[in-house]
mmCIF file of C-alpha atoms in Angstrom:
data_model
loop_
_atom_site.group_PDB
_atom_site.id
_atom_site.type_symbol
_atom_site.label_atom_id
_atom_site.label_comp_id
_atom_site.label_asym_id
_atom_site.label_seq_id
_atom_site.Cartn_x
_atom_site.Cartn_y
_atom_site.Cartn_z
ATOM 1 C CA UNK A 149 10.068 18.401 15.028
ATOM 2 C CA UNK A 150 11.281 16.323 12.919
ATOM 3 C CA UNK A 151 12.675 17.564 9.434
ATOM 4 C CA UNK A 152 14.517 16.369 6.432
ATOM 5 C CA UNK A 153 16.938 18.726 4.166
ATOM 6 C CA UNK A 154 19.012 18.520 1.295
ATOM 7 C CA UNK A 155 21.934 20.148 0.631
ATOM 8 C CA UNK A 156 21.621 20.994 -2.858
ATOM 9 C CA UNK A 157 18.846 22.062 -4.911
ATOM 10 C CA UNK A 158 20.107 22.223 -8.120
ATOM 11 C CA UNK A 159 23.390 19.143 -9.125
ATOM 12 C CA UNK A 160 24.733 18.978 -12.444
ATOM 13 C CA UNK A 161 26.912 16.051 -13.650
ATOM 14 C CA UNK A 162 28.511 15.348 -17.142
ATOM 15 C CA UNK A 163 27.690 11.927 -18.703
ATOM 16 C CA UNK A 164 30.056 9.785 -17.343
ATOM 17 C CA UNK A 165 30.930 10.985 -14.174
ATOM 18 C CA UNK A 166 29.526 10.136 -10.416
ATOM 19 C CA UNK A 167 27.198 11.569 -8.719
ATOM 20 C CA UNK A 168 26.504 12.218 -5.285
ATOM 21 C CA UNK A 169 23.299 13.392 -3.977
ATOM 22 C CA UNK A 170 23.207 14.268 -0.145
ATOM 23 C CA UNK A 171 20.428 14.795 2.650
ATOM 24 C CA UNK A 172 20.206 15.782 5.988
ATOM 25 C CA UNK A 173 18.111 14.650 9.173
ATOM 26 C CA UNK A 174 16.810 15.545 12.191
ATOM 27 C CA UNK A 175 14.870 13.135 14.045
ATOM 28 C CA UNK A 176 18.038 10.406 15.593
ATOM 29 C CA UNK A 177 15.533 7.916 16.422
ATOM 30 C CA UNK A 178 14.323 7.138 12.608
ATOM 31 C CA UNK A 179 15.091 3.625 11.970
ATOM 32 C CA UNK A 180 14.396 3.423 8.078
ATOM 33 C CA UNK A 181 15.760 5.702 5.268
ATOM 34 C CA UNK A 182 14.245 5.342 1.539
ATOM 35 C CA UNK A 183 15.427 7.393 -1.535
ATOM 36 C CA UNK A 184 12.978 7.876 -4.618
ATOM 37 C CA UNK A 185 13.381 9.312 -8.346
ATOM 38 C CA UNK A 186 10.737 11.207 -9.751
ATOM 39 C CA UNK A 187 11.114 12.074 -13.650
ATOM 40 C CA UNK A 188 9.279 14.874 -15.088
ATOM 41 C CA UNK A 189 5.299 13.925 -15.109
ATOM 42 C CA UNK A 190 5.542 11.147 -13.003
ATOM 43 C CA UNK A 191 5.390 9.377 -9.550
ATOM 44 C CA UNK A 192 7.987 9.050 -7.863
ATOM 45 C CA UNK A 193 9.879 5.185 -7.948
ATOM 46 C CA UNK A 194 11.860 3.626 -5.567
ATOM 47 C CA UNK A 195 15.497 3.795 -6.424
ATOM 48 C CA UNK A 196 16.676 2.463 -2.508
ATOM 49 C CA UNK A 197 16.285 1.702 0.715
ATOM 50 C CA UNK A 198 18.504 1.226 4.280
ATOM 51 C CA UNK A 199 17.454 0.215 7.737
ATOM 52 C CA UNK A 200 19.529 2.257 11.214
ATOM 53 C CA UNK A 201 21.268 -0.793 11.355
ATOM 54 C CA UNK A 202 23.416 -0.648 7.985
ATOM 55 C CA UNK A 203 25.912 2.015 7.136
ATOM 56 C CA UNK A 204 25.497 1.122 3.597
ATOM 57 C CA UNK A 205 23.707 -0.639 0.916
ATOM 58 C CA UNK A 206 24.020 -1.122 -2.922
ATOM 59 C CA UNK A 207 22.024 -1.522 -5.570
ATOM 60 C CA UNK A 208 22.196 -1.752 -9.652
ATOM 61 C CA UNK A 209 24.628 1.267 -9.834
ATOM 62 C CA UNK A 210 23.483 2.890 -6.631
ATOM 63 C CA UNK A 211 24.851 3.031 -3.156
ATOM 64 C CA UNK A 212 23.302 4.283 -0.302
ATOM 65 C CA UNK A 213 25.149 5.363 2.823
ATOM 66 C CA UNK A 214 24.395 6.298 5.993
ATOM 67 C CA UNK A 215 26.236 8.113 8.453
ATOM 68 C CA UNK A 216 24.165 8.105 11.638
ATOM 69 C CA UNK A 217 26.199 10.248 13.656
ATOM 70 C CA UNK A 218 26.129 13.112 12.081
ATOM 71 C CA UNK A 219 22.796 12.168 10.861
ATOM 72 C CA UNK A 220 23.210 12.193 7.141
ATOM 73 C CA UNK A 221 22.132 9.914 4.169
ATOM 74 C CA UNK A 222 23.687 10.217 0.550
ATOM 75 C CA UNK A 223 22.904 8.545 -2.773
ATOM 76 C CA UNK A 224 25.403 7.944 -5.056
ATOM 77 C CA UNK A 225 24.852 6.698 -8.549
ATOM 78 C CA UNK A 226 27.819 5.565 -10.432
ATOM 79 C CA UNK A 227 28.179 6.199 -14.362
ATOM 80 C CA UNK A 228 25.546 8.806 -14.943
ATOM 81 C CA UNK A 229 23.358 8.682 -17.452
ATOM 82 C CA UNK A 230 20.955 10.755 -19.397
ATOM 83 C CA UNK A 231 18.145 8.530 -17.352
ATOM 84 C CA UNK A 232 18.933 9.379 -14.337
ATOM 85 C CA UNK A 233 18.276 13.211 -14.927
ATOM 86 C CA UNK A 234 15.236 13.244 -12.327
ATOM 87 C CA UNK A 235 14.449 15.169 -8.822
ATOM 88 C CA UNK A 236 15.711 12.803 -6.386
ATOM 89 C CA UNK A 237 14.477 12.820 -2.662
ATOM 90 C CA UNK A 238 14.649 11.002 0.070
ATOM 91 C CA UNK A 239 12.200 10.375 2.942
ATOM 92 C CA UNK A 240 12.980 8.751 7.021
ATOM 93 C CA UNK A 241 10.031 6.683 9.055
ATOM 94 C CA UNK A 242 10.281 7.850 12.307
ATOM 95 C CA UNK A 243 7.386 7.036 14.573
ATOM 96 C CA UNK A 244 5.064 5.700 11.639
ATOM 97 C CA UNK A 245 5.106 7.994 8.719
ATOM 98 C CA UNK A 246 7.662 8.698 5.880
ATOM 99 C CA UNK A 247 8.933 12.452 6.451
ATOM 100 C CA UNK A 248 10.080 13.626 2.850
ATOM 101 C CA UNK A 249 12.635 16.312 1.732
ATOM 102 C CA UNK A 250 12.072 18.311 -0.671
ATOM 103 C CA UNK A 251 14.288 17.067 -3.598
ATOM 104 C CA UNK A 252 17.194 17.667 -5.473
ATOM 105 C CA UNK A 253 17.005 18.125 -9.514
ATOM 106 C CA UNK A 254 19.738 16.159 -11.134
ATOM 107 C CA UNK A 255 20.499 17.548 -14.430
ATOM 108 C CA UNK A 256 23.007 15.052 -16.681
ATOM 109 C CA UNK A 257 25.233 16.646 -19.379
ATOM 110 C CA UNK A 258 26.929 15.205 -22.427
ATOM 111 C CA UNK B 156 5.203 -5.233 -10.225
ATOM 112 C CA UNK B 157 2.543 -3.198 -7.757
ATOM 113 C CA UNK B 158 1.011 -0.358 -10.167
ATOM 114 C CA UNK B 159 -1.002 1.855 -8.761
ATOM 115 C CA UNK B 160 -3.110 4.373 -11.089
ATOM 116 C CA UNK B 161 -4.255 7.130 -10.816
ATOM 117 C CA UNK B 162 -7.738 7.510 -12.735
ATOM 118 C CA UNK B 163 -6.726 11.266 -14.533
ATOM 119 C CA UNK B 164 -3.661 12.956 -15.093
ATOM 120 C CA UNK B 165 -5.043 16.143 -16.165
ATOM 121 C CA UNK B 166 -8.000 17.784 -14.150
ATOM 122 C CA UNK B 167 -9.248 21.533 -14.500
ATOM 123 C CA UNK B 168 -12.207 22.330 -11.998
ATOM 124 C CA UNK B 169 -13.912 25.620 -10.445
ATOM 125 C CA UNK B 170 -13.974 26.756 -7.871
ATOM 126 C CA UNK B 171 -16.558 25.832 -4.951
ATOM 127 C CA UNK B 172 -17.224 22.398 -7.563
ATOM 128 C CA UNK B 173 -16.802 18.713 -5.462
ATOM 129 C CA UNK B 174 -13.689 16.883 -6.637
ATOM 130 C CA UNK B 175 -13.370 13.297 -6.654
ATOM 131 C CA UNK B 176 -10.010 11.730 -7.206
ATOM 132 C CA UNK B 177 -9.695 8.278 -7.652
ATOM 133 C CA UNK B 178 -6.703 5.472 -7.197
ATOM 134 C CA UNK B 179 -6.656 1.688 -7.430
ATOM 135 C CA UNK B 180 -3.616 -0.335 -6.328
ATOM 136 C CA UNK B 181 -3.786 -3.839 -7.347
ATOM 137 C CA UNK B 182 -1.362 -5.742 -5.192
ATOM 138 C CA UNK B 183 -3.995 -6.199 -2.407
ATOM 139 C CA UNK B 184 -2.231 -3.219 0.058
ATOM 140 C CA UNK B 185 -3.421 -2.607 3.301
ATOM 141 C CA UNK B 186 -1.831 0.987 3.517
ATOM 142 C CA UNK B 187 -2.981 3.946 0.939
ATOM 143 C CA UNK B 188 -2.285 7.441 0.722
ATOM 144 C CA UNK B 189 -2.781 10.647 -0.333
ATOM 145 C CA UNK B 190 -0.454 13.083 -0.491
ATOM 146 C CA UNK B 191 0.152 16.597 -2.539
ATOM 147 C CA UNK B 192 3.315 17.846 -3.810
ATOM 148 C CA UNK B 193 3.821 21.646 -3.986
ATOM 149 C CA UNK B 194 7.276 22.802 -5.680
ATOM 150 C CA UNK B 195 9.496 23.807 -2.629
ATOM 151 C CA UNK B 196 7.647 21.865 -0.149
ATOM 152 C CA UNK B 197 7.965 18.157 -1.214
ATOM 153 C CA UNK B 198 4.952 15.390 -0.266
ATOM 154 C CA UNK B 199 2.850 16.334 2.519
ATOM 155 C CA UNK B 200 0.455 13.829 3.554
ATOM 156 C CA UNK B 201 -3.510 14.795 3.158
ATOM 157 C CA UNK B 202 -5.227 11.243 4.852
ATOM 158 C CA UNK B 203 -3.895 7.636 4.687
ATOM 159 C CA UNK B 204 -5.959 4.185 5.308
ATOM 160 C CA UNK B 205 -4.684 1.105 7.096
ATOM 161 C CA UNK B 206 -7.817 -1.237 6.059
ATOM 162 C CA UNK B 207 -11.079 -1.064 4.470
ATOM 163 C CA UNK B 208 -13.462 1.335 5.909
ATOM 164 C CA UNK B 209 -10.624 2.992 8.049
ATOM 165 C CA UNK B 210 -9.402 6.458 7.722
ATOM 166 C CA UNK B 211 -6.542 8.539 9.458
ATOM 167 C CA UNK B 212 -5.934 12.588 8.995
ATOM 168 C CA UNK B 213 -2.442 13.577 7.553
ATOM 169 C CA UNK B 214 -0.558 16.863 8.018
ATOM 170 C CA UNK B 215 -3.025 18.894 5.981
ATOM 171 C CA UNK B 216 -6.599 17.146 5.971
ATOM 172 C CA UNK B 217 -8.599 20.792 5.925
ATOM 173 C CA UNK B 218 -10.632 20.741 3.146
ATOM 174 C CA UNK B 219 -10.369 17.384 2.196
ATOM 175 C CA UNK B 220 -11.895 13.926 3.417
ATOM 176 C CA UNK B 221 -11.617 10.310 2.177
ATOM 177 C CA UNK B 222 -13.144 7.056 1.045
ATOM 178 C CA UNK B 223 -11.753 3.520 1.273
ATOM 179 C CA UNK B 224 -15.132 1.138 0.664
ATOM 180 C CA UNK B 225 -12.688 -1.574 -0.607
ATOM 181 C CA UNK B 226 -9.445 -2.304 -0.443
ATOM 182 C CA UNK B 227 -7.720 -1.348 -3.547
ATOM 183 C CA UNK B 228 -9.218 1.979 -3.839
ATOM 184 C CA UNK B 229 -9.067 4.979 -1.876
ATOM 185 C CA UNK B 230 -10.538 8.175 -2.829
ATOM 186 C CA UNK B 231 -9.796 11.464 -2.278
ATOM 187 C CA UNK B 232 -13.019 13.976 -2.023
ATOM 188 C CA UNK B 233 -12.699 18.411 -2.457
ATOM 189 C CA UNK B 234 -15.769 19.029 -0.617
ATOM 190 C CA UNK B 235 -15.827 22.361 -2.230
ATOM 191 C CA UNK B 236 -12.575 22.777 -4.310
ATOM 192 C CA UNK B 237 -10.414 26.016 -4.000
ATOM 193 C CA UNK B 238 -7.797 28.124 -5.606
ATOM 194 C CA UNK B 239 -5.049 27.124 -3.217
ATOM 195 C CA UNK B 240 -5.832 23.542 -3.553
ATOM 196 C CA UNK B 241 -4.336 23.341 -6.714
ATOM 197 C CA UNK B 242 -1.597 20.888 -6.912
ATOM 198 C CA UNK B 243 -0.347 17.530 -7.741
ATOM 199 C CA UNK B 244 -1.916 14.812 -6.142
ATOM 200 C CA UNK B 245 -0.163 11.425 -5.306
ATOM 201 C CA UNK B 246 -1.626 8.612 -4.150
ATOM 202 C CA UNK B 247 0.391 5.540 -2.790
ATOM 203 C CA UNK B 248 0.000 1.816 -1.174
ATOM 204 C CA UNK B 249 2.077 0.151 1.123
ATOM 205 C CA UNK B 250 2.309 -3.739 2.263
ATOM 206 C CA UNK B 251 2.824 -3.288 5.928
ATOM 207 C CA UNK B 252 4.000 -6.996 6.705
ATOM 208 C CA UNK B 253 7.350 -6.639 4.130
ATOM 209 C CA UNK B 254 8.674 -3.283 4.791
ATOM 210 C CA UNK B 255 7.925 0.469 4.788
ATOM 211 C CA UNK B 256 8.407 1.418 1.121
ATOM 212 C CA UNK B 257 5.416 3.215 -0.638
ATOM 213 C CA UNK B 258 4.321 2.790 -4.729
ATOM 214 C CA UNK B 259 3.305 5.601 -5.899
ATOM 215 C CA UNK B 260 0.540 6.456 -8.813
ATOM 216 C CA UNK B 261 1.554 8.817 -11.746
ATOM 217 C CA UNK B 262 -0.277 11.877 -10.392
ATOM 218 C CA UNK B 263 -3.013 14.174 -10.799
ATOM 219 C CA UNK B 264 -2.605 17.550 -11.400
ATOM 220 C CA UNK B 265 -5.059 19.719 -10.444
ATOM 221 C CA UNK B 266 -5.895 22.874 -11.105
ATOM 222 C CA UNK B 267 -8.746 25.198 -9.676
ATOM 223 C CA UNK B 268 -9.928 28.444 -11.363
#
């Protein structure tokens, strides 16, 4: 079935620096990829998005990539800042649904 | 900017008691959704509506059902609410004509005694 992973539960960055958040899956035929932050006592909010047919996208200091043979999405937000400390996850669309992992925290240091 | 809310943040309810949880999206969506988030198992989808009057069962539908008697709100009913149906409750909505991206409400945590 299909399934979506991430690689690290837990990522701390210092203030400043990069950071690279990194998720795995399954299902080779999913055709739309979709990362969301969710702060503490909220919804989650769209941070990005990326269709099969891109390898990468960018946003306002975020860059999605996509690396479809090994079947692998990562998010990578340049500058970190206290704001971004959040649970970040992503979620593919396979046959008609949004499959989501089950988040990384991102904890931001000064 | 779609907002989608969530009418408590903050329930506490017994067990066996009937739970309504309500959301209203106010971009004129087609889709909505319910889902519940459980620490170490990420969103797992309860029942979703296309359209008015139309339902669909999730992943985990036991012990739940749904209304959607117009289209900006879709509720989510606990016939008879249990200890392991504590959670957080999302709902969402989704314009299917632009693309596949889901708004999400604040959430609802619930907890049964």
């Amino acid at each position: 079935g299909e399934s979506v992973g991430l690689h690290l539960p837990t990522l701390s960055v210092q203030e400043g620096d990069n950071s690279i958040i990194n998720c795995a899956y399954s299902n080779s035929a999913s055709d739309y990829f979709i990362w969301y932050k969710q702060e503490s006592g909220k919804g989650p909010q769209f941070i990005i998005d990326i269709r099969s047919n891109m390898d990468k996208r960018q946003g306002q200091r975020v860059t999605v990539l996509l690396n479809k043979t090994v079947k692998h999405l990562s998010l990578q937000i340049a500058a970190t800042q206290p704001g971004d400390s959040a649970v970040y996850f992503c979620a593919e669309k396979g046959t008609d649904k949004l499959i989501f992992g089950t988040g990384t925290r991102l904890q931001v240091f000064p | 900017d779609v907002k989608v809310t969530q009418s408590s943040r903050y329930l506490v309810k017994r067990t066996g008691e009937k739970v309504f949880l309500e959301c209203v999206q106010d971009m004129d969506h087609e889709n909505m959704f319910w889902y519940r988030q459980d620490p170490g198992l990420g969103l797992r989808l309860i029942y979703f509506s296309y359209d008015v009057k139309m339902k669909e069962k999730g992943d985990i539908p036991e012990g739940y059902s749904v209304s959607r008697e117009k289209k900006e709100r879709f509720s989510l009913i606990l016939e008879s609410a249990s200890t392991n149906q504590t959670s957080m409750y999302l709902c969402a909505s989704r314009d299917p004509s632009t693309n596949e991206k889901l708004f999400f409400g604040s959430g609802t945590q619930l907890s049964v005694l």
